[in-house]
Coordinates of C-alpha atoms in Angstrom, one line a residue:
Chain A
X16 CA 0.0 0.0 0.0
X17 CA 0.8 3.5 -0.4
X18 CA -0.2 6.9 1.5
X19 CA -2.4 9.3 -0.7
X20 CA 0.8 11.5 -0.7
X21 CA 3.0 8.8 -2.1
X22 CA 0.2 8.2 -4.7
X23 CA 0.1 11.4 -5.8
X24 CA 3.9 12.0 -5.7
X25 CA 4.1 8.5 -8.0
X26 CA 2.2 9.7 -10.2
X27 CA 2.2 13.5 -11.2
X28 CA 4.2 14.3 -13.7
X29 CA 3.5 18.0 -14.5
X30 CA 6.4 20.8 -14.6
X31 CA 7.0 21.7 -11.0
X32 CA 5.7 18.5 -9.4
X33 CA 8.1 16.2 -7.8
X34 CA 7.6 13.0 -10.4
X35 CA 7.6 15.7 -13.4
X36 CA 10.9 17.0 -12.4
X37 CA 12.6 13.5 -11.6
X38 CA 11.0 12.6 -15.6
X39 CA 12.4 15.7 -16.7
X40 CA 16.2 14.5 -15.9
X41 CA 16.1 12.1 -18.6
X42 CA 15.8 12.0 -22.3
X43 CA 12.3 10.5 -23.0
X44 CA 10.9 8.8 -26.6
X45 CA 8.8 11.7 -27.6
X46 CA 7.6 10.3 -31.1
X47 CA 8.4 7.8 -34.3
X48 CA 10.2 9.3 -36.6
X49 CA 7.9 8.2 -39.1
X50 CA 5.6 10.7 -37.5
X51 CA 7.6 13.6 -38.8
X52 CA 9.1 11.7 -42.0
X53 CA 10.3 14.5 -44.3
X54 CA 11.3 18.1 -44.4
X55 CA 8.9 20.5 -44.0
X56 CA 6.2 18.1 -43.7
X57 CA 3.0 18.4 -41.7
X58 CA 3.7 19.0 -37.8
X59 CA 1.9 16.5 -35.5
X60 CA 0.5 16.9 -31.9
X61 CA 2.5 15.4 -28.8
X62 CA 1.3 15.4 -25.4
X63 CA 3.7 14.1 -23.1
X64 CA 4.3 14.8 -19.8
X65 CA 1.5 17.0 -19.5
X66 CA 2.4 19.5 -22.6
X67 CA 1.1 20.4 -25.3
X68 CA 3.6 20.1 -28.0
X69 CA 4.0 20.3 -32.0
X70 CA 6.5 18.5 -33.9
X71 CA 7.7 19.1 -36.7
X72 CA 10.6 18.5 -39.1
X73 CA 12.2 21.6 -40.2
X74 CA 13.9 22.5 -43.8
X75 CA 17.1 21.0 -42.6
X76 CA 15.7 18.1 -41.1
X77 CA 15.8 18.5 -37.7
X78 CA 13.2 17.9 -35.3
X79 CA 11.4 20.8 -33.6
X80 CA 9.5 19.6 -30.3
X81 CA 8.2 23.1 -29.1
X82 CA 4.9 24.5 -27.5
X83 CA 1.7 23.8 -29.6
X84 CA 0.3 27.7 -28.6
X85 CA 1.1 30.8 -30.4
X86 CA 1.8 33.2 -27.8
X87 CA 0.3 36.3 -29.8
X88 CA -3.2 35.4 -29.0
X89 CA -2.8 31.6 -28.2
X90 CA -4.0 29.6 -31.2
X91 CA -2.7 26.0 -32.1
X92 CA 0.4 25.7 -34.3
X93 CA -1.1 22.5 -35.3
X94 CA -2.3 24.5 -38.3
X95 CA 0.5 26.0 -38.8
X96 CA 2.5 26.1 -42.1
X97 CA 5.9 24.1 -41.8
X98 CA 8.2 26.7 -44.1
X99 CA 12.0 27.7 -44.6
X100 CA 13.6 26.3 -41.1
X101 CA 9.9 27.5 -39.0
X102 CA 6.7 26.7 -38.0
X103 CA 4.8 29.9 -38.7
X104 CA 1.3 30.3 -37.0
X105 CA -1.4 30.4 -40.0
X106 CA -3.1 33.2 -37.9
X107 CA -0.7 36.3 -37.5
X108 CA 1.9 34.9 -39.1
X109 CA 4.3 34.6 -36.6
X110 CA 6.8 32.2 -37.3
X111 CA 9.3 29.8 -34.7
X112 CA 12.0 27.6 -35.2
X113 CA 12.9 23.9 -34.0
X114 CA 14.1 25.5 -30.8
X115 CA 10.8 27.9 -29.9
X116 CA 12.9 31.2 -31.3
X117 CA 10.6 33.4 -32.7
X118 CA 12.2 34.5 -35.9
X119 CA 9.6 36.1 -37.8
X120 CA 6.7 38.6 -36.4
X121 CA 5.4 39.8 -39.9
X122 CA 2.0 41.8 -38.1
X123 CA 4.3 44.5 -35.9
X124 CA 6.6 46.9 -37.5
X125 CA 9.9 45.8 -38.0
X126 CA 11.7 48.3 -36.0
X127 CA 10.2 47.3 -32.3
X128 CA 12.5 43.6 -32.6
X129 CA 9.7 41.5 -31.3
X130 CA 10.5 38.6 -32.8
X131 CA 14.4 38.2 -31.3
X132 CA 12.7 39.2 -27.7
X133 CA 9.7 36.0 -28.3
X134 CA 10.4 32.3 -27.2
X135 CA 7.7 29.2 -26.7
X136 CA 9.0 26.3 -24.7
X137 CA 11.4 24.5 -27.4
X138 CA 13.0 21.3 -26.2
X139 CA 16.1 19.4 -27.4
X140 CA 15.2 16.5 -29.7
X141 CA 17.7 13.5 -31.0
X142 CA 17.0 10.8 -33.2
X143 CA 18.0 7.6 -31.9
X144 CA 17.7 3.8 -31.8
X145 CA 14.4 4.2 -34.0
X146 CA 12.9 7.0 -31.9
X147 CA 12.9 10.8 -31.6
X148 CA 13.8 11.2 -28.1
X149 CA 12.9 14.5 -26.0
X150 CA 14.6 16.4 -23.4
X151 CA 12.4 18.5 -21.3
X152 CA 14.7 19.4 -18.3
X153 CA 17.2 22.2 -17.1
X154 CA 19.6 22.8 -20.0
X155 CA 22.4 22.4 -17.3
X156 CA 20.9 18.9 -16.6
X157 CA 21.1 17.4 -20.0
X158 CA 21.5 13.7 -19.7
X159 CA 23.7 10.8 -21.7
X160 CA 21.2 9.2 -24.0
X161 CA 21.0 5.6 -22.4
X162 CA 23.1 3.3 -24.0
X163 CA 20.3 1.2 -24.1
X164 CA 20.9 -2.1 -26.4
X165 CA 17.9 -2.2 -28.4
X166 CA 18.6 1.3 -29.7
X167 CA 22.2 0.2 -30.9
X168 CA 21.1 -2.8 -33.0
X169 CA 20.6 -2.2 -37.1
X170 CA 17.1 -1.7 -37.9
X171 CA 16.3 -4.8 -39.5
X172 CA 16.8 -6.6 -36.1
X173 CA 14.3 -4.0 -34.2
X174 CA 10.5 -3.2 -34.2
X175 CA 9.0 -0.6 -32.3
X176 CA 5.0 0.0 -31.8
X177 CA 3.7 3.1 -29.9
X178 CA 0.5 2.8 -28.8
X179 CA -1.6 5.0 -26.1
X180 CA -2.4 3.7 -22.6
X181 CA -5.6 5.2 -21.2
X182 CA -3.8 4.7 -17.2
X183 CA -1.4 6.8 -15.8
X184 CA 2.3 5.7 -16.3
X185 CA 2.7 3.8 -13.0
X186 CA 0.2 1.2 -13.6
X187 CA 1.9 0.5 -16.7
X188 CA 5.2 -0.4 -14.8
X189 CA 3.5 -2.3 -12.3
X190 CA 1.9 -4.9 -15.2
X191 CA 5.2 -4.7 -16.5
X192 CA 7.0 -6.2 -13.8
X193 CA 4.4 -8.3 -12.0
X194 CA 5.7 -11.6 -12.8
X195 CA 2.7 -13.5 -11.0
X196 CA 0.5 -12.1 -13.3
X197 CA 1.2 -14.2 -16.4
X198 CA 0.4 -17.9 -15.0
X199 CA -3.6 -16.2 -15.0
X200 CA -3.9 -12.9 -17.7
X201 CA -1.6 -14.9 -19.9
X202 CA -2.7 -18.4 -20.0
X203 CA -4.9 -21.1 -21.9
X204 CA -7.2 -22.4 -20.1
X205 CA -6.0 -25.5 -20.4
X206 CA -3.0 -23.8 -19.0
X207 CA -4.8 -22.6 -15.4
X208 CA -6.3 -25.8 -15.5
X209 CA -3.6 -27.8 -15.8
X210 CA -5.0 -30.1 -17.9
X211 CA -3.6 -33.7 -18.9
X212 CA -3.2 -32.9 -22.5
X213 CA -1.4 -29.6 -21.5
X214 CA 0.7 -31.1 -19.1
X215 CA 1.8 -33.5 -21.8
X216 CA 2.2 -31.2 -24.2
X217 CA 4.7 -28.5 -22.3
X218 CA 6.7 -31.4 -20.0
X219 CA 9.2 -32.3 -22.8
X220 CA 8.8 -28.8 -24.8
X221 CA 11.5 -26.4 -25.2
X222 CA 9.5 -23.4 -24.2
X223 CA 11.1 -23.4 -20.6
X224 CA 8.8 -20.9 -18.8
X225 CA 5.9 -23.0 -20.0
X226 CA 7.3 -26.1 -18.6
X227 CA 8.3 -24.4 -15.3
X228 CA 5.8 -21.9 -14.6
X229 CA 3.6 -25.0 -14.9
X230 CA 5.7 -27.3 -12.5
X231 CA 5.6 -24.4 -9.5
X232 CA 2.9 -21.8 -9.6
X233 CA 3.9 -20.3 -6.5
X234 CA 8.1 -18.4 -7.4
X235 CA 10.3 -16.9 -4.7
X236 CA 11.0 -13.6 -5.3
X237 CA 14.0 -11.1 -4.8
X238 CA 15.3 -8.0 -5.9
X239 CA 18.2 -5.9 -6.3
X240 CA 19.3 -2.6 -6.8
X241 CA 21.5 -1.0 -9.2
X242 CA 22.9 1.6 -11.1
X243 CA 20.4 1.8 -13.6
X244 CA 17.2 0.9 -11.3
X245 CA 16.5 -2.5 -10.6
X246 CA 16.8 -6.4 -11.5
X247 CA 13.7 -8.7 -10.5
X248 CA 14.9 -12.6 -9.9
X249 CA 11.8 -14.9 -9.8
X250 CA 12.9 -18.7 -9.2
X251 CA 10.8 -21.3 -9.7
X252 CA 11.8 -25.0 -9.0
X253 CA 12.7 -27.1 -12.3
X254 CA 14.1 -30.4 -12.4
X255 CA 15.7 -32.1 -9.2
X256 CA 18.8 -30.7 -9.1
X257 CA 17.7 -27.4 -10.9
X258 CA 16.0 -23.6 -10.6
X259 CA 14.5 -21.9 -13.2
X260 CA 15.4 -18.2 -13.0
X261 CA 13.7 -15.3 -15.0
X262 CA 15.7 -11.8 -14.7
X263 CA 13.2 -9.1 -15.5
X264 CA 15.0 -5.2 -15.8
X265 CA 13.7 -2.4 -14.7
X266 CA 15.4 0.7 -15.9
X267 CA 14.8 4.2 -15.2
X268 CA 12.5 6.0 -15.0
X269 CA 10.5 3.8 -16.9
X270 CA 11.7 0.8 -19.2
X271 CA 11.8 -2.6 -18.6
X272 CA 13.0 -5.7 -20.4
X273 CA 10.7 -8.7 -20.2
X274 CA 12.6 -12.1 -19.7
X275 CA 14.2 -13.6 -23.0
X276 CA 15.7 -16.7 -23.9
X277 CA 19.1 -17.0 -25.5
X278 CA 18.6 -17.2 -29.3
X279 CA 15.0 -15.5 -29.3
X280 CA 14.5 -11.6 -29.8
X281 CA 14.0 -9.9 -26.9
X282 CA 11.0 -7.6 -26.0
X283 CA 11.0 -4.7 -23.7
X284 CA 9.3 -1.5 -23.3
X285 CA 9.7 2.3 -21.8
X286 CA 6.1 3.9 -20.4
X287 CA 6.4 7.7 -21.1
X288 CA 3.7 10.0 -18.9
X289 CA 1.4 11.4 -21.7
X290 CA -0.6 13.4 -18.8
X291 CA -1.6 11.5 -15.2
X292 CA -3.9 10.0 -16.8
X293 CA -2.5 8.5 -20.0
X294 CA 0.9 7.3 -21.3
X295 CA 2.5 6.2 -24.0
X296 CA 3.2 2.6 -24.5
X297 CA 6.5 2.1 -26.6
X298 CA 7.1 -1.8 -27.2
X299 CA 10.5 -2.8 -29.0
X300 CA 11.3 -6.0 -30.0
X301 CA 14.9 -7.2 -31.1
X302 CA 17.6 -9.6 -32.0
X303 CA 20.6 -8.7 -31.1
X304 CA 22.4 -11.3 -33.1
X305 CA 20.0 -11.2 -36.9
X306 CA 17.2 -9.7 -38.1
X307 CA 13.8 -10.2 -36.5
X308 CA 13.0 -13.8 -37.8
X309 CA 9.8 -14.0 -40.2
X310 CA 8.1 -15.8 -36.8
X311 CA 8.8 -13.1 -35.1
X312 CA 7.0 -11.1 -37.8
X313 CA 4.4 -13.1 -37.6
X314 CA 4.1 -12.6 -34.3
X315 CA 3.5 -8.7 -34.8
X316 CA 1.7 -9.0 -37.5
X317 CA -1.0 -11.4 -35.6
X318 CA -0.8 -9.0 -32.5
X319 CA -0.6 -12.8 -30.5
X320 CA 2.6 -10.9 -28.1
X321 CA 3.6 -7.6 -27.0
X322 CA 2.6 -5.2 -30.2
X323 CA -0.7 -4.3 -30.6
X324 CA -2.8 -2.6 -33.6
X325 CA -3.3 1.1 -33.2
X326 CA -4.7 4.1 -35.6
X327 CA -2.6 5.3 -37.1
X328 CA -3.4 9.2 -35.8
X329 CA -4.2 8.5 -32.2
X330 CA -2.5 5.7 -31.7
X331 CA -5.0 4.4 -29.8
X332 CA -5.2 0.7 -29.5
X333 CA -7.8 -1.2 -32.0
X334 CA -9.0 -3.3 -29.3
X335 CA -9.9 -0.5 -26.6
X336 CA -12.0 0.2 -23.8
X337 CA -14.8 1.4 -25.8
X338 CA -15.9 -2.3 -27.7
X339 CA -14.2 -4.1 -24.5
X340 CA -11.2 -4.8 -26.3
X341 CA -13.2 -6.8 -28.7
X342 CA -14.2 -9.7 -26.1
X343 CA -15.1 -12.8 -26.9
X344 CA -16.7 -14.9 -24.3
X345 CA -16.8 -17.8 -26.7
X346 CA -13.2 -17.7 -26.5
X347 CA -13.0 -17.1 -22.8
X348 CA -14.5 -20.2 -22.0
X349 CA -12.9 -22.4 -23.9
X350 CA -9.5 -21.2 -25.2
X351 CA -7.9 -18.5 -23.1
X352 CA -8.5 -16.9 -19.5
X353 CA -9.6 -13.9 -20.7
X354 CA -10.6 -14.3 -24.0
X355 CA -9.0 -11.3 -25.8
X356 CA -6.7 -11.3 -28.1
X357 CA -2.9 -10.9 -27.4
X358 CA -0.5 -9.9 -24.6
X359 CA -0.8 -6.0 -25.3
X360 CA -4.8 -5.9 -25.4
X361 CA -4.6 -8.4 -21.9
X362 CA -3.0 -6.4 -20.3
X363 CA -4.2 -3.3 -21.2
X364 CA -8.0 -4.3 -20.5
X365 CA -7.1 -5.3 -17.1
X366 CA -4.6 -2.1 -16.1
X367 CA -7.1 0.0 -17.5
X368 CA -10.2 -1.3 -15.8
X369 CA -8.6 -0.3 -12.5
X370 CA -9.6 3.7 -13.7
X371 CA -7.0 5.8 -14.6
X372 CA -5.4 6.3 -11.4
X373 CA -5.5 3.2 -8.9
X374 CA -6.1 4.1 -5.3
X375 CA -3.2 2.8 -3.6
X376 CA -4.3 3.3 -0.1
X377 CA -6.9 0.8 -1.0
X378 CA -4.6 -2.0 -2.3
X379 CA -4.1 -5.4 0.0
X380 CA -0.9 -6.5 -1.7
X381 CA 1.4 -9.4 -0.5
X382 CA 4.8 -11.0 -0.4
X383 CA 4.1 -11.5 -4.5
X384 CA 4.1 -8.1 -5.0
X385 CA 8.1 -7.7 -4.0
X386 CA 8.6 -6.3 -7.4
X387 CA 6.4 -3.5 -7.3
X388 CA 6.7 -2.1 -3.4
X389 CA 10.6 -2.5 -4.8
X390 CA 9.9 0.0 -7.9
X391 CA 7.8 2.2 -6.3
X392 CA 10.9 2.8 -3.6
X393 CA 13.3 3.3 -5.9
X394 CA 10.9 5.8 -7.6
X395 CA 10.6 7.6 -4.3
X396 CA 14.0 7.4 -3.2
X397 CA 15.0 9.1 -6.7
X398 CA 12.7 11.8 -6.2
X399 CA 13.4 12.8 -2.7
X400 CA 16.9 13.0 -3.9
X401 CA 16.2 15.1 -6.8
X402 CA 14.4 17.1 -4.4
X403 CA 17.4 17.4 -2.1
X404 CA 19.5 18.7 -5.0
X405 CA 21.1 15.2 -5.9
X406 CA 20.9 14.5 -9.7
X407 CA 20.5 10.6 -10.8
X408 CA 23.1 8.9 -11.1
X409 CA 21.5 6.8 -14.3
X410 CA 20.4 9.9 -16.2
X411 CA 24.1 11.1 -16.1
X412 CA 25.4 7.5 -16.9
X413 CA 24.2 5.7 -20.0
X414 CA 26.6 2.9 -20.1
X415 CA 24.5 1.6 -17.1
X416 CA 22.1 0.8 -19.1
X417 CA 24.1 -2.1 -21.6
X418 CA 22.3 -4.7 -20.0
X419 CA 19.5 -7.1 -20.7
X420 CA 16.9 -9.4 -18.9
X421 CA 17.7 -13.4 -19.0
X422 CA 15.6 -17.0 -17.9
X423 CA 17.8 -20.0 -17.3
X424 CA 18.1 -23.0 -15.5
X425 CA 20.7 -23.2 -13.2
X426 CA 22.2 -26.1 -10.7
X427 CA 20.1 -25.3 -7.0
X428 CA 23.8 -24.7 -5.7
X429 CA 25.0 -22.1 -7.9
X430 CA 24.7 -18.0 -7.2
X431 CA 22.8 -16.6 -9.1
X432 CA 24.8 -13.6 -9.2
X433 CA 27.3 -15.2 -11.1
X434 CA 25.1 -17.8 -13.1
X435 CA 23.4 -14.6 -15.1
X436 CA 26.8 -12.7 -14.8
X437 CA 27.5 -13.0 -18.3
X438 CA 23.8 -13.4 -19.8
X439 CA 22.7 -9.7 -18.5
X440 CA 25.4 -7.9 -19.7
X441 CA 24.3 -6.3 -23.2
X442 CA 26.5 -7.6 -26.4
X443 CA 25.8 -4.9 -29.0
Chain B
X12 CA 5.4 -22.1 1.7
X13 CA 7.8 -19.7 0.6
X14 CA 11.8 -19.9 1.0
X15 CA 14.6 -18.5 0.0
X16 CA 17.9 -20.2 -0.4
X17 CA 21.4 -19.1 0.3
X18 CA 21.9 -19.2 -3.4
X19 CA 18.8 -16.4 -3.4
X20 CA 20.2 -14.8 -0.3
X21 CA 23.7 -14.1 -1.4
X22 CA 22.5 -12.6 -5.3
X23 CA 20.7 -10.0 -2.9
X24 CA 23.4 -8.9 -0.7
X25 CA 26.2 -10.0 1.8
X26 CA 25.1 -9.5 5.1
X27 CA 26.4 -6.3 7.2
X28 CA 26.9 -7.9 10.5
X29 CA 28.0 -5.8 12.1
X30 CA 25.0 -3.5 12.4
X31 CA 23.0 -6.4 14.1
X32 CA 21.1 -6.3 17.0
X33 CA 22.5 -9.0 20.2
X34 CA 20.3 -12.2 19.4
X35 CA 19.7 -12.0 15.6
X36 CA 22.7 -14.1 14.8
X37 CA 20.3 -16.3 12.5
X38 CA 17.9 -14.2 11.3
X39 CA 18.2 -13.5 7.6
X40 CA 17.4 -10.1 6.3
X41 CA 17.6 -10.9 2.6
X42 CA 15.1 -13.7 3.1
X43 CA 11.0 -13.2 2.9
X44 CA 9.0 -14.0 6.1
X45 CA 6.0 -16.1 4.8
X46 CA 3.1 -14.6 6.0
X47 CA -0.1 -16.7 6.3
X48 CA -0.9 -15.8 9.1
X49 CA -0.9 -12.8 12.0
X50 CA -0.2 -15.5 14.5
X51 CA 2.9 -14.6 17.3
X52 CA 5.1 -16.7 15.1
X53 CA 4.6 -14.6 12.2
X54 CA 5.1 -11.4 13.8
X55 CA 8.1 -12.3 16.0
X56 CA 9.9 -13.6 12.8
X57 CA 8.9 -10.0 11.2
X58 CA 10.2 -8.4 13.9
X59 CA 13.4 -10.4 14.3
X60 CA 13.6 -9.8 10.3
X61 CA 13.3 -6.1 10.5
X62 CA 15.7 -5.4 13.4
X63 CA 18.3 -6.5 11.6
X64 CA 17.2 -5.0 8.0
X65 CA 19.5 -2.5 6.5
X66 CA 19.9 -2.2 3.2
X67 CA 17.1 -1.5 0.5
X68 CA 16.4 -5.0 -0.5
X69 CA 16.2 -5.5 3.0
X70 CA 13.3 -2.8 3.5
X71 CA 11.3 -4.0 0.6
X72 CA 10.7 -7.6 1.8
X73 CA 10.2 -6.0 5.3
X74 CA 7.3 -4.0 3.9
X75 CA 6.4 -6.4 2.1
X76 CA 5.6 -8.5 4.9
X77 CA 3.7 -6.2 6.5
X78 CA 1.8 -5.6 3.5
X79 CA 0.5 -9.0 3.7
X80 CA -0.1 -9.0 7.1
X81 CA -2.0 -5.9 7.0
X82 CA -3.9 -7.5 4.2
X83 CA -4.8 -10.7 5.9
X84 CA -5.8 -8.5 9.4
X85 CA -8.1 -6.0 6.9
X86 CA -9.6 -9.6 5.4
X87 CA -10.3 -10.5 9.2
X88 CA -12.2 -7.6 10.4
X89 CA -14.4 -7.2 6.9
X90 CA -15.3 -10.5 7.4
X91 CA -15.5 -11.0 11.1
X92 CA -17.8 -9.1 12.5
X93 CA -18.6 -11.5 15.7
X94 CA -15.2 -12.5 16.6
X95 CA -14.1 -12.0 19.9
X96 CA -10.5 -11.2 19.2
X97 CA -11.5 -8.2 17.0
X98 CA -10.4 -5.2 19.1
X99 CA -7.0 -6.7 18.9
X100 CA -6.6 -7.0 15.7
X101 CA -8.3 -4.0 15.2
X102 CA -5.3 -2.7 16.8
X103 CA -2.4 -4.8 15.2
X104 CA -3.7 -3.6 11.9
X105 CA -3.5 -0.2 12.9
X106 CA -0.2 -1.0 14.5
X107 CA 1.1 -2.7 11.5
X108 CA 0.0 0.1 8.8
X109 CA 1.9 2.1 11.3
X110 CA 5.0 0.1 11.0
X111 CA 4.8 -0.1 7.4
X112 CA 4.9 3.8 7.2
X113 CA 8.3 3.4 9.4
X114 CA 9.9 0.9 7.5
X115 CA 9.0 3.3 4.4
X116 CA 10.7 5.7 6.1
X117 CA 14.2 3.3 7.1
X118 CA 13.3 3.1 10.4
X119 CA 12.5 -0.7 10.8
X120 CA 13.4 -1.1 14.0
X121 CA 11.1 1.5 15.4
X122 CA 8.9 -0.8 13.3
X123 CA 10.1 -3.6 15.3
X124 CA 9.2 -2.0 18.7
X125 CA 5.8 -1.3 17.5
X126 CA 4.9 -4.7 16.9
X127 CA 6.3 -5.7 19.9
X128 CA 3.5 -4.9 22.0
X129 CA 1.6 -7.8 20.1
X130 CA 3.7 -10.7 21.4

């Protein structure tokens, strides 16, 4: 459980408040660049961390992230016409560049220098690892872009999906890292049920963390803290002499890598504040080693994992709240626990249902939910520390974050520290 | 039943001896108290636990334990109304929502002395 305080502290992310400033140390993906794909094209709305913003890709093809209002008499620069290195406003004419600098005011005479005395909020913008990322912080606090491995691989061997989450951030991260959740959102029925036909099918399968997460439903937890935020061990027993271990990473403020198996791409995601009561869902899928495989494809393509359909203008999911994420109770009772369709939509139904803010001081968690009460300290402690003047450490380090999740099966009487030694560490 | 092993114990930390309380020798900070219960038991291993709790990790199990505890004692009084013991548990979960908030803010062996009272 949390206090109301700690609730709200979690999860305001507005300029000034605590969480908002913490968010604001760290480069954050702000859009696709597909979004803006070509000089001059059309600007696009962003709302992220509570802002307002336009993008746009100016005439020498950088991207402008700057406040969506004019500040002549407040209209939209959505409308605005993308021209010669500026966004001018369609109304007055005014006219910005990528970095909020007013550098034309065409409607006052030219003598009174308005437009070198005029700036909107213009924040730094990089491409990188398949995103545009943002910077919305102190210009003296400019971070290392995170040296994150999924943004170092060739494209060919990364997929990215963006998708909006109708829940603030926080309750994204929880799913994310709630490893006790998958045995029941996840599962077949025959799954749950543990069935004789399942049973036979998964005991001499490959797929490890079917065969194990059948064998013990109940996994010992532990967690530890690092540089970058936090690894989450979950052992579960295997064969006699054996534990199965699945390494989840939590990176901050926000990302996480999901469990992967050696040979497989690996899936992970970062949960950007859109407003407290929305974020944006980035998914990325990679293979560190060769291009994303044409199962893997498949799997995207079929929405049966982690990506998940979206319009193309909102981004909002296909299967959403408003036609119950296209539910079939058909399905539900024979085929799968909850009878949607993929990972992404599961999860999203459920996170969502709990209203856009979950009431923490109404929780009743347990010893299962070491993960979470784990992330949600580390969040605090950051804050507070920001708060007392003390930057983060990860936001000024990015090599901290060259690591990746793992599963394996290792003998009962080895560490673990040193049986994932080599399997965490990032190889791009 | 839940149990943590050295191998589990020593991927969380090593274990900072020195800043242990007379009588702890055994107790193991890094491992999780299983809580199915609010018996005596289950709170003197919580307390034992969080005396000699230091370290993040540490913390988090510790309130984690209490979570569950003040879980199982909210379960109790919604759902028994008649029972005579329900002014003291009434109180142990107050106590332990109270010790929760101190192990939140790293003081888990004020925590400790809280629960004592409910030996």
């Amino acid at each position: 459980m949390l206090s109301k305080e700690e609730n709200e502290r979690l999860t305001q992310t507005n300029a000034g408040t605590p969480a908002g400033e913490y968010f604001r140390r760290f480069w954050v993906p702000a859009l696709l660049p597909a979004e803006v794909p070509t000089p001059d094209c059309s600007p696009v709305r962003v709302r992220l961390l509570g802002e307002n913003l336009i993008a746009f890709r100016d005439t020498n093809g950088h991207v402008g992230l700057i406040d969506e209002f004019c500040p002549h008499r407040r209209a939209s620069l959505f409308w605005g016409r993308n021209e010669e290195c500026g966004l001018r406003c369609v109304y007055h004419g005014w006219k910005f560049d990528v970095k909020g600098t007013c550098v034309d005011m065409p409607n006052e005479p030219q003598e009174y220098g308005f437009e070198n005395k005029v700036r909107i909020a213009g924040y730094p913008t990089c491409e990188y690892g398949g995103l545009v990322w943002a910077y919305m912080g102190p210009p003296q606090h400019q971070p290392e872009l995170p040296k994150l491995e999924w943004a170092r691989v060739p494209e060919s061997h990364r997929y990215i999906s963006k998708r909006l989450q109708e829940t603030n951030y926080l309750q994204a991260i929880e799913g994310g890292i709630d490893s006790s959740h998958s045995n029941y959102l996840h599962a077949t029925v025959d799954a749950f049920r543990l069935t004789d036909s399942y049973v036979e099918k998964v005991k001499n399968s490959n797929n490890l963390r079917a065969k194990y997460h059948l064998l013990d439903k109940a996994p010992w937890f532990t967690v530890k803290k690092t540089d970058y935020g936090l690894v989450i061990g979950v052992r579960r027993n295997a064969e006699e002499d054996q534990y199965y271990w699945r390494l989840t990473q939590f990176l901050l403020p926000s990302h996480t890598i999901i469990p992967y198996e050696k040979g497989l791409a690996i899936h992970g995601h970062c949960w950007v504040p859109r407003d407290d009561q929305t974020c944006w869902t980035w998914t990325i899928s990679w293979n560190p080693d060769a291009p994303l495989s044409e199962e893997e494809w498949e799997s995207i393509r079929k929405e049966t994992f982690v990506h998940a359909r979206v319009d193309p203008v909102t981004f909002r999911p296909i299967r959403n709240k408003d036609n119950q994420y296209l539910l079939d109770r058909e399905q539900q009772r024979g085929s799968t626990m909850t009878g949607i369709h993929g990972f992404a939509a599961q999860d999203q139904a459920l996170q969502e249902s709990m209203g856009p803010i979950v009431d923490r001081t109404r929780e009743r968690l347990g010893t299962s939910d070491t993960a979470i009460i784990a992330m949600r300290r580390l969040l605090l402690q950051e804050i507070r520390e920001l708060q007392e003047a003390r930057e983060p450490f990860a936001a000024q380090h990015g090599d901290v974050y060259w690591v990746r999740s793992a599963s394996l099966l290792l003998k009962r009487d080895v560490d673990i520290g040193e049986g994932a030694r080599d399997l965490i560490k990032a190889e791009v | 039943m839940i149990f943590r092993s050295r191998s589990c114990y020593r991927f969380v930390m090593s274990l900072n001896g020195h800043n242990r309380i007379p009588g702890t020798e055994d107790v193991d900070p890094a491992h999780i108290v299983p809580v199915q219960d609010f018996s005596s038991n289950t709170l003197r291993s919580i307390i034992d636990h969080l005396k000699v709790s230091t370290d993040f990790e540490h913390l988090v199990y510790r309130e984690a334990e209490l979570d569950a505890v003040w879980t199982i004692t909210g379960f109790f009084l919604a759902n028994e109304a008649d029972s005579s013991h329900r002014e003291v548990v009434k109180d142990l979960h107050a106590c332990v929502h109270k010790a929760h908030d101190l192990v939140a803010d790293r003081r888990p062996v004020a925590a400790a002395m809280l629960l004592q009272a409910f030996l």
